[in-house]
Amino acid sequence: MTSQEFIHHFVHTHLDIKAGKPRPQMPGFDRIESRWLALHGLGKLETFRYLYNECRSEADFKQWLLDTRGAGNVTEAGSLFDKPETTETLSNQTSVLSTEQWQHWQEQGYLRISGLVPLVYCERVKQFICDYQDIDLSDAGTWYQNHKDWHGLMLQVYQQPDMEAIRKHPAIKQLFAELYQTSHIVADTDKVSYNPPETQDWQFQHQRLHWDIDHNRPAQYYIQGLIYLDDTPEDRGPLYLIPGFHHRYEAYQQQFNDPVAAQHAIEREAGAIPVPGQQGDIVVWLQTLPHTASINRSDKPRFVQYLSFTKLD
């Protein structure tokens, strides 16, 4: 199946769902959909928001795709869809991970790594977030304004040159390639996050351990990640997670009648630790580790860009 053929199936599948029409999905549709979105540099939410709110036809979607990504990127992604090729191999690239880091990853299921990305990219993305939300870091009165794309902590924006420079930086790809043990991967188009300090008028509502997993399917070897766009000490809302939980994830799930009960129970599980970091530090963790953002008790906002990759094999 070519990329253009999949666009036809993809658009009409979602338009039929929107119209309430039954439409059987092709085998492996979700996997192909994730792969196609990654290859085209599209965020899931921005794509589905357009499909379900504005799109009326396949032609509409193709025009939106061109407007969003540009003809050059669409053409390039189309040429990669059917047969992913790469001249890179794990053996001929300089390793990012040390033996000690690889052992820590296998035992604990997470890593914090420094020095992979130029800090200027972090500064630019942080400034972009501020500009996008009309935030003046010297004026705390601007830190809490409502914005249509700021939901909880998540700022649902995906298309920005410095965000793309981070997610497509060769060292980032090499890190994920080593963890996945294949160079046939492509960067997902993930969002950013903005977490201002908690106040009496703005309360943090999201400090609950959870998994970002579709429990209707067996858990996969999938890696989540983020980059701290500014220094994030322990009091500035760093990621919390339970180290090593991937070794007991399956046994834990089997204690409950359904995944919803497990999700509620994990919120109260002990053993979560903070993973603070400096500007430019990358944190990666297996999706079977319970994790959460935390309350920002400092005097500055926390800025994060999320990172993940889709396997093409």
PDB file of C-alpha atoms in Angstrom:
ATOM      1  CA  MET A   1       0.000   0.000   0.000  1.00  0.00           C
ATOM      2  CA  THR A   2       1.328   3.412  -0.954  1.00  0.00           C
ATOM      3  CA  SER A   3       1.096   6.482   1.216  1.00  0.00           C
ATOM      4  CA  GLN A   4      -1.520   8.024  -1.074  1.00  0.00           C
ATOM      5  CA  GLU A   5      -3.624   4.868  -0.932  1.00  0.00           C
ATOM      6  CA  PHE A   6      -3.485   4.940   2.850  1.00  0.00           C
ATOM      7  CA  ILE A   7      -4.539   8.609   2.928  1.00  0.00           C
ATOM      8  CA  HIS A   8      -7.729   7.603   1.115  1.00  0.00           C
ATOM      9  CA  HIS A   9      -8.484   4.817   3.584  1.00  0.00           C
ATOM     10  CA  PHE A  10      -7.425   6.897   6.608  1.00  0.00           C
ATOM     11  CA  VAL A  11      -9.551   9.933   5.770  1.00  0.00           C
ATOM     12  CA  HIS A  12     -12.680   7.998   4.821  1.00  0.00           C
ATOM     13  CA  THR A  13     -12.394   5.771   7.899  1.00  0.00           C
ATOM     14  CA  HIS A  14     -12.450   8.796  10.203  1.00  0.00           C
ATOM     15  CA  LEU A  15     -15.091  10.680   8.217  1.00  0.00           C
ATOM     16  CA  ASP A  16     -17.333   7.621   8.413  1.00  0.00           C
ATOM     17  CA  ILE A  17     -16.732   7.372  12.155  1.00  0.00           C
ATOM     18  CA  LYS A  18     -17.619  11.057  12.460  1.00  0.00           C
ATOM     19  CA  ALA A  19     -20.827  10.456  10.507  1.00  0.00           C
ATOM     20  CA  GLY A  20     -21.744   7.452  12.655  1.00  0.00           C
ATOM     21  CA  LYS A  21     -21.371   4.980   9.800  1.00  0.00           C
ATOM     22  CA  PRO A  22     -20.014   1.470  10.425  1.00  0.00           C
ATOM     23  CA  ARG A  23     -16.734   0.854   8.652  1.00  0.00           C
ATOM     24  CA  PRO A  24     -14.520  -2.198   9.250  1.00  0.00           C
ATOM     25  CA  GLN A  25     -10.897  -1.260   9.811  1.00  0.00           C
ATOM     26  CA  MET A  26      -8.104  -2.857   7.822  1.00  0.00           C
ATOM     27  CA  PRO A  27      -5.903  -5.313   9.741  1.00  0.00           C
ATOM     28  CA  GLY A  28      -3.213  -3.447  11.653  1.00  0.00           C
ATOM     29  CA  PHE A  29      -4.861  -0.082  10.973  1.00  0.00           C
ATOM     30  CA  ASP A  30      -3.754   1.535  14.238  1.00  0.00           C
ATOM     31  CA  ARG A  31      -0.119   0.531  13.728  1.00  0.00           C
ATOM     32  CA  ILE A  32      -0.093   1.776  10.123  1.00  0.00           C
ATOM     33  CA  GLU A  33      -1.838   4.982  11.177  1.00  0.00           C
ATOM     34  CA  SER A  34       0.814   5.722  13.833  1.00  0.00           C
ATOM     35  CA  ARG A  35       3.576   4.974  11.348  1.00  0.00           C
ATOM     36  CA  TRP A  36       2.036   7.195   8.677  1.00  0.00           C
ATOM     37  CA  LEU A  37       1.533  10.132  11.058  1.00  0.00           C
ATOM     38  CA  ALA A  38       5.124   9.863  12.269  1.00  0.00           C
ATOM     39  CA  LEU A  39       6.523   9.731   8.742  1.00  0.00           C
ATOM     40  CA  HIS A  40       4.558  12.830   7.812  1.00  0.00           C
ATOM     41  CA  GLY A  41       5.521  14.766  10.945  1.00  0.00           C
ATOM     42  CA  LEU A  42       1.955  15.086  12.205  1.00  0.00           C
ATOM     43  CA  GLY A  43       0.756  15.141  15.799  1.00  0.00           C
ATOM     44  CA  LYS A  44      -2.176  12.860  16.529  1.00  0.00           C
ATOM     45  CA  LEU A  45      -4.319  15.454  18.267  1.00  0.00           C
ATOM     46  CA  GLU A  46      -3.810  18.165  15.649  1.00  0.00           C
ATOM     47  CA  THR A  47      -4.674  15.676  12.900  1.00  0.00           C
ATOM     48  CA  PHE A  48      -7.784  14.277  14.580  1.00  0.00           C
ATOM     49  CA  ARG A  49      -8.905  17.737  15.628  1.00  0.00           C
ATOM     50  CA  TYR A  50      -8.873  18.783  11.982  1.00  0.00           C
ATOM     51  CA  LEU A  51     -10.512  15.574  10.766  1.00  0.00           C
ATOM     52  CA  TYR A  52     -13.371  15.676  13.257  1.00  0.00           C
ATOM     53  CA  ASN A  53     -13.939  19.451  13.421  1.00  0.00           C
ATOM     54  CA  GLU A  54     -13.290  20.806   9.932  1.00  0.00           C
ATOM     55  CA  CYS A  55     -12.509  18.177   7.306  1.00  0.00           C
ATOM     56  CA  ARG A  56     -15.277  17.371   4.829  1.00  0.00           C
ATOM     57  CA  SER A  57     -13.452  15.421   2.132  1.00  0.00           C
ATOM     58  CA  GLU A  58     -10.232  13.727   1.116  1.00  0.00           C
ATOM     59  CA  ALA A  59      -9.331  16.821  -0.907  1.00  0.00           C
ATOM     60  CA  ASP A  60      -9.764  18.982   2.201  1.00  0.00           C
ATOM     61  CA  PHE A  61      -7.397  16.754   4.133  1.00  0.00           C
ATOM     62  CA  LYS A  62      -4.746  16.727   1.419  1.00  0.00           C
ATOM     63  CA  GLN A  63      -4.786  20.518   1.304  1.00  0.00           C
ATOM     64  CA  TRP A  64      -4.511  20.702   5.103  1.00  0.00           C
ATOM     65  CA  LEU A  65      -1.581  18.294   4.967  1.00  0.00           C
ATOM     66  CA  LEU A  66       0.205  20.491   2.426  1.00  0.00           C
ATOM     67  CA  ASP A  67      -0.537  23.640   4.428  1.00  0.00           C
ATOM     68  CA  THR A  68       0.648  22.048   7.657  1.00  0.00           C
ATOM     69  CA  ARG A  69       3.791  20.273   6.494  1.00  0.00           C
ATOM     70  CA  GLY A  70       4.702  21.687   3.084  1.00  0.00           C
ATOM     71  CA  ALA A  71       5.041  19.853  -0.230  1.00  0.00           C
ATOM     72  CA  GLY A  72       8.661  18.822   0.330  1.00  0.00           C
ATOM     73  CA  ASN A  73       7.952  17.023   3.589  1.00  0.00           C
ATOM     74  CA  VAL A  74       4.857  15.310   2.240  1.00  0.00           C
ATOM     75  CA  THR A  75       6.738  14.011  -0.791  1.00  0.00           C
ATOM     76  CA  GLU A  76       9.641  12.772   1.302  1.00  0.00           C
ATOM     77  CA  ALA A  77       7.364  10.978   3.745  1.00  0.00           C
ATOM     78  CA  GLY A  78       5.456   9.364   0.897  1.00  0.00           C
ATOM     79  CA  SER A  79       8.638   7.902  -0.554  1.00  0.00           C
ATOM     80  CA  LEU A  80       9.430   6.238   2.772  1.00  0.00           C
ATOM     81  CA  PHE A  81       6.054   4.728   3.519  1.00  0.00           C
ATOM     82  CA  ASP A  82       6.213   1.399   1.734  1.00  0.00           C
ATOM     83  CA  LYS A  83       9.830   0.390   2.267  1.00  0.00           C
ATOM     84  CA  PRO A  84      11.739   2.152   5.018  1.00  0.00           C
ATOM     85  CA  GLU A  85      15.394   2.382   4.140  1.00  0.00           C
ATOM     86  CA  THR A  86      18.355   3.754   6.023  1.00  0.00           C
ATOM     87  CA  THR A  87      22.086   3.795   5.523  1.00  0.00           C
ATOM     88  CA  GLU A  88      22.619   3.926   9.286  1.00  0.00           C
ATOM     89  CA  THR A  89      23.244   0.871  11.415  1.00  0.00           C
ATOM     90  CA  LEU A  90      23.705   0.614  15.125  1.00  0.00           C
ATOM     91  CA  SER A  91      27.169  -0.837  14.665  1.00  0.00           C
ATOM     92  CA  ASN A  92      28.663   2.126  12.768  1.00  0.00           C
ATOM     93  CA  GLN A  93      27.315   4.922  14.959  1.00  0.00           C
ATOM     94  CA  THR A  94      28.999   6.326  18.044  1.00  0.00           C
ATOM     95  CA  SER A  95      27.204   4.843  21.028  1.00  0.00           C
ATOM     96  CA  VAL A  96      25.237   7.217  23.224  1.00  0.00           C
ATOM     97  CA  LEU A  97      24.771   4.780  26.105  1.00  0.00           C
ATOM     98  CA  SER A  98      27.523   3.508  28.355  1.00  0.00           C
ATOM     99  CA  THR A  99      27.563  -0.041  29.716  1.00  0.00           C
ATOM    100  CA  GLU A 100      26.444   1.320  33.090  1.00  0.00           C
ATOM    101  CA  GLN A 101      23.547   3.240  31.546  1.00  0.00           C
ATOM    102  CA  TRP A 102      22.388   0.207  29.586  1.00  0.00           C
ATOM    103  CA  GLN A 103      22.446  -1.889  32.743  1.00  0.00           C
ATOM    104  CA  HIS A 104      20.485   0.805  34.612  1.00  0.00           C
ATOM    105  CA  TRP A 105      17.928   0.857  31.795  1.00  0.00           C
ATOM    106  CA  GLN A 106      17.423  -2.889  31.961  1.00  0.00           C
ATOM    107  CA  GLU A 107      17.158  -2.925  35.746  1.00  0.00           C
ATOM    108  CA  GLN A 108      15.266   0.301  36.441  1.00  0.00           C
ATOM    109  CA  GLY A 109      13.455   0.973  33.153  1.00  0.00           C
ATOM    110  CA  TYR A 110      14.405   4.650  32.891  1.00  0.00           C
ATOM    111  CA  LEU A 111      17.387   6.920  32.214  1.00  0.00           C
ATOM    112  CA  ARG A 112      18.334  10.579  32.491  1.00  0.00           C
ATOM    113  CA  ILE A 113      20.922  11.622  29.904  1.00  0.00           C
ATOM    114  CA  SER A 114      22.700  14.947  29.503  1.00  0.00           C
ATOM    115  CA  GLY A 115      24.456  16.743  26.697  1.00  0.00           C
ATOM    116  CA  LEU A 116      22.764  15.356  23.576  1.00  0.00           C
ATOM    117  CA  VAL A 117      21.050  18.487  22.257  1.00  0.00           C
ATOM    118  CA  PRO A 118      22.360  22.090  21.881  1.00  0.00           C
ATOM    119  CA  LEU A 119      20.816  24.213  24.630  1.00  0.00           C
ATOM    120  CA  VAL A 120      19.951  26.939  22.136  1.00  0.00           C
ATOM    121  CA  TYR A 121      17.120  24.723  20.855  1.00  0.00           C
ATOM    122  CA  CYS A 122      15.738  24.409  24.382  1.00  0.00           C
ATOM    123  CA  GLU A 123      15.857  28.176  24.853  1.00  0.00           C
ATOM    124  CA  ARG A 124      14.064  28.769  21.567  1.00  0.00           C
ATOM    125  CA  VAL A 125      11.285  26.284  22.301  1.00  0.00           C
ATOM    126  CA  LYS A 126      10.849  27.738  25.782  1.00  0.00           C
ATOM    127  CA  GLN A 127      10.556  31.202  24.244  1.00  0.00           C
ATOM    128  CA  PHE A 128       8.119  29.896  21.657  1.00  0.00           C
ATOM    129  CA  ILE A 129       5.881  28.549  24.436  1.00  0.00           C
ATOM    130  CA  CYS A 130       6.004  31.917  26.171  1.00  0.00           C
ATOM    131  CA  ASP A 131       5.217  33.804  22.977  1.00  0.00           C
ATOM    132  CA  TYR A 132       2.424  31.410  22.037  1.00  0.00           C
ATOM    133  CA  GLN A 133       0.714  31.861  25.413  1.00  0.00           C
ATOM    134  CA  ASP A 134       1.577  35.558  25.892  1.00  0.00           C
ATOM    135  CA  ILE A 135       3.729  34.753  28.913  1.00  0.00           C
ATOM    136  CA  ASP A 136       6.232  37.247  30.286  1.00  0.00           C
ATOM    137  CA  LEU A 137       8.607  35.385  32.588  1.00  0.00           C
ATOM    138  CA  SER A 138       9.336  38.613  34.460  1.00  0.00           C
ATOM    139  CA  ASP A 139       5.619  39.088  35.231  1.00  0.00           C
ATOM    140  CA  ALA A 140       3.991  36.242  37.186  1.00  0.00           C
ATOM    141  CA  GLY A 141       0.607  37.804  36.483  1.00  0.00           C
ATOM    142  CA  THR A 142       0.866  36.490  32.904  1.00  0.00           C
ATOM    143  CA  TRP A 143       1.658  32.887  33.846  1.00  0.00           C
ATOM    144  CA  TYR A 144      -1.877  31.630  34.404  1.00  0.00           C
ATOM    145  CA  GLN A 145      -3.892  33.025  31.502  1.00  0.00           C
ATOM    146  CA  ASN A 146      -6.305  30.614  29.862  1.00  0.00           C
ATOM    147  CA  HIS A 147      -5.384  29.550  26.350  1.00  0.00           C
ATOM    148  CA  LYS A 148      -7.386  27.446  23.912  1.00  0.00           C
ATOM    149  CA  ASP A 149      -4.468  25.042  23.365  1.00  0.00           C
ATOM    150  CA  TRP A 150      -3.329  24.755  26.991  1.00  0.00           C
ATOM    151  CA  HIS A 151      -5.131  21.801  28.579  1.00  0.00           C
ATOM    152  CA  GLY A 152      -3.993  20.863  32.069  1.00  0.00           C
ATOM    153  CA  LEU A 153      -0.239  20.955  31.632  1.00  0.00           C
ATOM    154  CA  MET A 154      -0.249  20.105  27.936  1.00  0.00           C
ATOM    155  CA  LEU A 155       0.166  22.757  25.286  1.00  0.00           C
ATOM    156  CA  GLN A 156      -1.253  21.146  22.168  1.00  0.00           C
ATOM    157  CA  VAL A 157       1.098  22.572  19.553  1.00  0.00           C
ATOM    158  CA  TYR A 158       3.254  20.424  17.315  1.00  0.00           C
ATOM    159  CA  GLN A 159       4.610  22.362  14.337  1.00  0.00           C
ATOM    160  CA  GLN A 160       7.576  24.588  15.222  1.00  0.00           C
ATOM    161  CA  PRO A 161      11.090  24.499  13.700  1.00  0.00           C
ATOM    162  CA  ASP A 162      13.047  24.202  16.946  1.00  0.00           C
ATOM    163  CA  MET A 163      10.730  21.521  18.301  1.00  0.00           C
ATOM    164  CA  GLU A 164      11.366  19.610  15.095  1.00  0.00           C
ATOM    165  CA  ALA A 165      15.121  20.222  15.355  1.00  0.00           C
ATOM    166  CA  ILE A 166      15.122  18.594  18.796  1.00  0.00           C
ATOM    167  CA  ARG A 167      13.030  15.568  17.865  1.00  0.00           C
ATOM    168  CA  LYS A 168      15.077  14.993  14.680  1.00  0.00           C
ATOM    169  CA  HIS A 169      18.504  15.631  16.191  1.00  0.00           C
ATOM    170  CA  PRO A 170      20.844  12.702  15.274  1.00  0.00           C
ATOM    171  CA  ALA A 171      21.851  12.106  18.900  1.00  0.00           C
ATOM    172  CA  ILE A 172      18.192  11.793  19.926  1.00  0.00           C
ATOM    173  CA  LYS A 173      17.573   9.259  17.192  1.00  0.00           C
ATOM    174  CA  GLN A 174      20.703   7.347  18.174  1.00  0.00           C
ATOM    175  CA  LEU A 175      19.540   7.175  21.795  1.00  0.00           C
ATOM    176  CA  PHE A 176      16.159   5.718  20.854  1.00  0.00           C
ATOM    177  CA  ALA A 177      17.759   3.454  18.233  1.00  0.00           C
ATOM    178  CA  GLU A 178      20.003   1.921  20.890  1.00  0.00           C
ATOM    179  CA  LEU A 179      17.102   1.439  23.273  1.00  0.00           C
ATOM    180  CA  TYR A 180      14.944  -0.123  20.540  1.00  0.00           C
ATOM    181  CA  GLN A 181      17.942  -1.996  19.103  1.00  0.00           C
ATOM    182  CA  THR A 182      17.099  -0.882  15.566  1.00  0.00           C
ATOM    183  CA  SER A 183      17.801   2.187  13.453  1.00  0.00           C
ATOM    184  CA  HIS A 184      14.518   1.729  11.562  1.00  0.00           C
ATOM    185  CA  ILE A 185      12.667   4.319  13.637  1.00  0.00           C
ATOM    186  CA  VAL A 186      11.146   7.718  12.977  1.00  0.00           C
ATOM    187  CA  ALA A 187      10.450  10.577  15.391  1.00  0.00           C
ATOM    188  CA  ASP A 188       6.864  11.050  16.517  1.00  0.00           C
ATOM    189  CA  THR A 189       5.488  14.593  16.471  1.00  0.00           C
ATOM    190  CA  ASP A 190       4.833  15.194  20.155  1.00  0.00           C
ATOM    191  CA  LYS A 191       3.584  18.202  22.098  1.00  0.00           C
ATOM    192  CA  VAL A 192       5.074  20.411  24.809  1.00  0.00           C
ATOM    193  CA  SER A 193       4.133  21.047  28.426  1.00  0.00           C
ATOM    194  CA  TYR A 194       3.927  24.146  30.593  1.00  0.00           C
ATOM    195  CA  ASN A 195       3.597  23.847  34.379  1.00  0.00           C
ATOM    196  CA  PRO A 196       3.586  27.118  36.357  1.00  0.00           C
ATOM    197  CA  PRO A 197       4.077  27.248  40.143  1.00  0.00           C
ATOM    198  CA  GLU A 198       1.045  26.281  42.193  1.00  0.00           C
ATOM    199  CA  THR A 199      -0.787  29.147  43.919  1.00  0.00           C
ATOM    200  CA  GLN A 200      -3.946  29.535  45.959  1.00  0.00           C
ATOM    201  CA  ASP A 201      -5.778  30.461  42.763  1.00  0.00           C
ATOM    202  CA  TRP A 202      -4.131  27.885  40.446  1.00  0.00           C
ATOM    203  CA  GLN A 203      -4.067  24.366  41.823  1.00  0.00           C
ATOM    204  CA  PHE A 204      -2.176  21.490  40.238  1.00  0.00           C
ATOM    205  CA  GLN A 205      -4.649  18.713  39.401  1.00  0.00           C
ATOM    206  CA  HIS A 206      -2.519  16.052  37.733  1.00  0.00           C
ATOM    207  CA  GLN A 207      -0.227  14.459  40.303  1.00  0.00           C
ATOM    208  CA  ARG A 208      -1.562  10.928  39.912  1.00  0.00           C
ATOM    209  CA  LEU A 209       0.558   7.959  38.920  1.00  0.00           C
ATOM    210  CA  HIS A 210      -0.709   6.397  35.706  1.00  0.00           C
ATOM    211  CA  TRP A 211       0.186   4.496  32.552  1.00  0.00           C
ATOM    212  CA  ASP A 212      -0.324   5.795  29.012  1.00  0.00           C
ATOM    213  CA  ILE A 213      -1.264   2.339  27.764  1.00  0.00           C
ATOM    214  CA  ASP A 214      -4.132   0.888  25.767  1.00  0.00           C
ATOM    215  CA  HIS A 215      -5.044  -1.917  28.142  1.00  0.00           C
ATOM    216  CA  ASN A 216      -7.136  -3.631  25.494  1.00  0.00           C
ATOM    217  CA  ARG A 217      -3.853  -4.889  24.024  1.00  0.00           C
ATOM    218  CA  PRO A 218      -0.813  -6.589  25.511  1.00  0.00           C
ATOM    219  CA  ALA A 219       1.756  -4.084  26.744  1.00  0.00           C
ATOM    220  CA  GLN A 220       4.501  -3.484  24.193  1.00  0.00           C
ATOM    221  CA  TYR A 221       8.144  -2.503  24.545  1.00  0.00           C
ATOM    222  CA  TYR A 222       7.447   1.191  24.045  1.00  0.00           C
ATOM    223  CA  ILE A 223       9.605   4.099  25.204  1.00  0.00           C
ATOM    224  CA  GLN A 224       8.317   7.458  26.375  1.00  0.00           C
ATOM    225  CA  GLY A 225      10.519  10.486  26.815  1.00  0.00           C
ATOM    226  CA  LEU A 226      10.877  14.178  27.479  1.00  0.00           C
ATOM    227  CA  ILE A 227      13.504  16.895  27.396  1.00  0.00           C
ATOM    228  CA  TYR A 228      13.687  19.531  30.109  1.00  0.00           C
ATOM    229  CA  LEU A 229      13.709  22.883  28.324  1.00  0.00           C
ATOM    230  CA  ASP A 230      14.940  24.657  31.454  1.00  0.00           C
ATOM    231  CA  ASP A 231      16.538  23.592  34.728  1.00  0.00           C
ATOM    232  CA  THR A 232      14.025  21.414  36.583  1.00  0.00           C
ATOM    233  CA  PRO A 233      15.109  20.830  40.174  1.00  0.00           C
ATOM    234  CA  GLU A 234      13.117  18.685  42.556  1.00  0.00           C
ATOM    235  CA  ASP A 235      10.757  21.518  43.562  1.00  0.00           C
ATOM    236  CA  ARG A 236       9.880  22.578  39.983  1.00  0.00           C
ATOM    237  CA  GLY A 237       7.518  19.782  38.991  1.00  0.00           C
ATOM    238  CA  PRO A 238       9.832  17.090  37.616  1.00  0.00           C
ATOM    239  CA  LEU A 239       8.696  13.704  36.371  1.00  0.00           C
ATOM    240  CA  TYR A 240       8.020  11.110  39.061  1.00  0.00           C
ATOM    241  CA  LEU A 241       8.099   7.375  38.335  1.00  0.00           C
ATOM    242  CA  ILE A 242       8.448   4.000  40.060  1.00  0.00           C
ATOM    243  CA  PRO A 243      11.816   2.506  39.057  1.00  0.00           C
ATOM    244  CA  GLY A 244      11.877  -1.147  38.032  1.00  0.00           C
ATOM    245  CA  PHE A 245       8.103  -1.516  37.900  1.00  0.00           C
ATOM    246  CA  HIS A 246       8.288  -2.996  34.387  1.00  0.00           C
ATOM    247  CA  HIS A 247       9.475  -6.260  35.979  1.00  0.00           C
ATOM    248  CA  ARG A 248       6.212  -6.621  37.912  1.00  0.00           C
ATOM    249  CA  TYR A 249       3.739  -4.870  35.593  1.00  0.00           C
ATOM    250  CA  GLU A 250       2.063  -8.068  34.348  1.00  0.00           C
ATOM    251  CA  ALA A 251       1.754  -9.566  37.831  1.00  0.00           C
ATOM    252  CA  TYR A 252       0.317  -6.310  39.154  1.00  0.00           C
ATOM    253  CA  GLN A 253      -2.323  -6.175  36.412  1.00  0.00           C
ATOM    254  CA  GLN A 254      -3.395  -9.736  37.143  1.00  0.00           C
ATOM    255  CA  GLN A 255      -4.443  -8.735  40.672  1.00  0.00           C
ATOM    256  CA  PHE A 256      -7.411  -6.769  39.301  1.00  0.00           C
ATOM    257  CA  ASN A 257     -10.594  -7.664  37.471  1.00  0.00           C
ATOM    258  CA  ASP A 258     -10.147  -4.923  34.886  1.00  0.00           C
ATOM    259  CA  PRO A 259      -7.562  -2.310  33.831  1.00  0.00           C
ATOM    260  CA  VAL A 260      -9.623   0.565  35.250  1.00  0.00           C
ATOM    261  CA  ALA A 261      -9.278  -0.897  38.736  1.00  0.00           C
ATOM    262  CA  ALA A 262      -5.531  -1.233  38.203  1.00  0.00           C
ATOM    263  CA  GLN A 263      -5.298   2.397  37.081  1.00  0.00           C
ATOM    264  CA  HIS A 264      -7.096   3.559  40.227  1.00  0.00           C
ATOM    265  CA  ALA A 265      -4.923   1.378  42.436  1.00  0.00           C
ATOM    266  CA  ILE A 266      -1.625   2.525  40.923  1.00  0.00           C
ATOM    267  CA  GLU A 267      -2.430   6.119  41.874  1.00  0.00           C
ATOM    268  CA  ARG A 268      -1.834   5.132  45.501  1.00  0.00           C
ATOM    269  CA  GLU A 269       1.197   2.902  44.935  1.00  0.00           C
ATOM    270  CA  ALA A 270       4.307   3.751  46.955  1.00  0.00           C
ATOM    271  CA  GLY A 271       7.846   4.004  45.654  1.00  0.00           C
ATOM    272  CA  ALA A 272       7.702   6.854  43.122  1.00  0.00           C
ATOM    273  CA  ILE A 273      10.836   8.996  42.948  1.00  0.00           C
ATOM    274  CA  PRO A 274      11.498  12.371  41.297  1.00  0.00           C
ATOM    275  CA  VAL A 275      13.741  12.589  38.242  1.00  0.00           C
ATOM    276  CA  PRO A 276      14.979  16.201  38.282  1.00  0.00           C
ATOM    277  CA  GLY A 277      17.363  17.516  35.653  1.00  0.00           C
ATOM    278  CA  GLN A 278      19.128  20.439  34.095  1.00  0.00           C
ATOM    279  CA  GLN A 279      18.265  22.232  30.871  1.00  0.00           C
ATOM    280  CA  GLY A 280      18.693  19.836  27.965  1.00  0.00           C
ATOM    281  CA  ASP A 281      18.515  16.657  30.047  1.00  0.00           C
ATOM    282  CA  ILE A 282      16.490  13.883  28.439  1.00  0.00           C
ATOM    283  CA  VAL A 283      14.466  11.402  30.488  1.00  0.00           C
ATOM    284  CA  VAL A 284      13.286   8.183  28.855  1.00  0.00           C
ATOM    285  CA  TRP A 285      11.210   5.465  30.484  1.00  0.00           C
ATOM    286  CA  LEU A 286       9.364   2.282  29.554  1.00  0.00           C
ATOM    287  CA  GLN A 287       5.620   2.782  29.257  1.00  0.00           C
ATOM    288  CA  THR A 288       5.000   0.089  31.899  1.00  0.00           C
ATOM    289  CA  LEU A 289       6.535   2.342  34.585  1.00  0.00           C
ATOM    290  CA  PRO A 290       3.840   4.290  36.469  1.00  0.00           C
ATOM    291  CA  HIS A 291       4.673   7.982  36.167  1.00  0.00           C
ATOM    292  CA  THR A 292       3.314  11.480  36.637  1.00  0.00           C
ATOM    293  CA  ALA A 293       4.201  15.127  36.541  1.00  0.00           C
ATOM    294  CA  SER A 294       4.429  16.779  39.952  1.00  0.00           C
ATOM    295  CA  ILE A 295       3.484  19.990  41.706  1.00  0.00           C
ATOM    296  CA  ASN A 296       5.676  22.962  40.888  1.00  0.00           C
ATOM    297  CA  ARG A 297       6.546  24.500  44.268  1.00  0.00           C
ATOM    298  CA  SER A 298       9.299  26.769  42.948  1.00  0.00           C
ATOM    299  CA  ASP A 299       9.164  30.379  41.784  1.00  0.00           C
ATOM    300  CA  LYS A 300       9.510  29.617  38.048  1.00  0.00           C
ATOM    301  CA  PRO A 301       7.460  27.672  35.474  1.00  0.00           C
ATOM    302  CA  ARG A 302       8.527  24.261  34.217  1.00  0.00           C
ATOM    303  CA  PHE A 303       8.907  23.725  30.451  1.00  0.00           C
ATOM    304  CA  VAL A 304       9.051  20.304  28.758  1.00  0.00           C
ATOM    305  CA  GLN A 305       8.989  18.865  25.237  1.00  0.00           C
ATOM    306  CA  TYR A 306       7.884  15.252  24.875  1.00  0.00           C
ATOM    307  CA  LEU A 307       9.868  12.795  22.759  1.00  0.00           C
ATOM    308  CA  SER A 308       9.045   9.371  21.316  1.00  0.00           C
ATOM    309  CA  PHE A 309       9.725   7.282  18.225  1.00  0.00           C
ATOM    310  CA  THR A 310       7.782   4.804  16.092  1.00  0.00           C
ATOM    311  CA  LYS A 311       9.440   1.613  14.910  1.00  0.00           C
ATOM    312  CA  LEU A 312       9.331   1.051  11.155  1.00  0.00           C
ATOM    313  CA  ASP A 313      10.331  -2.625  11.209  1.00  0.00           C
TER     314      ASP A 313
END
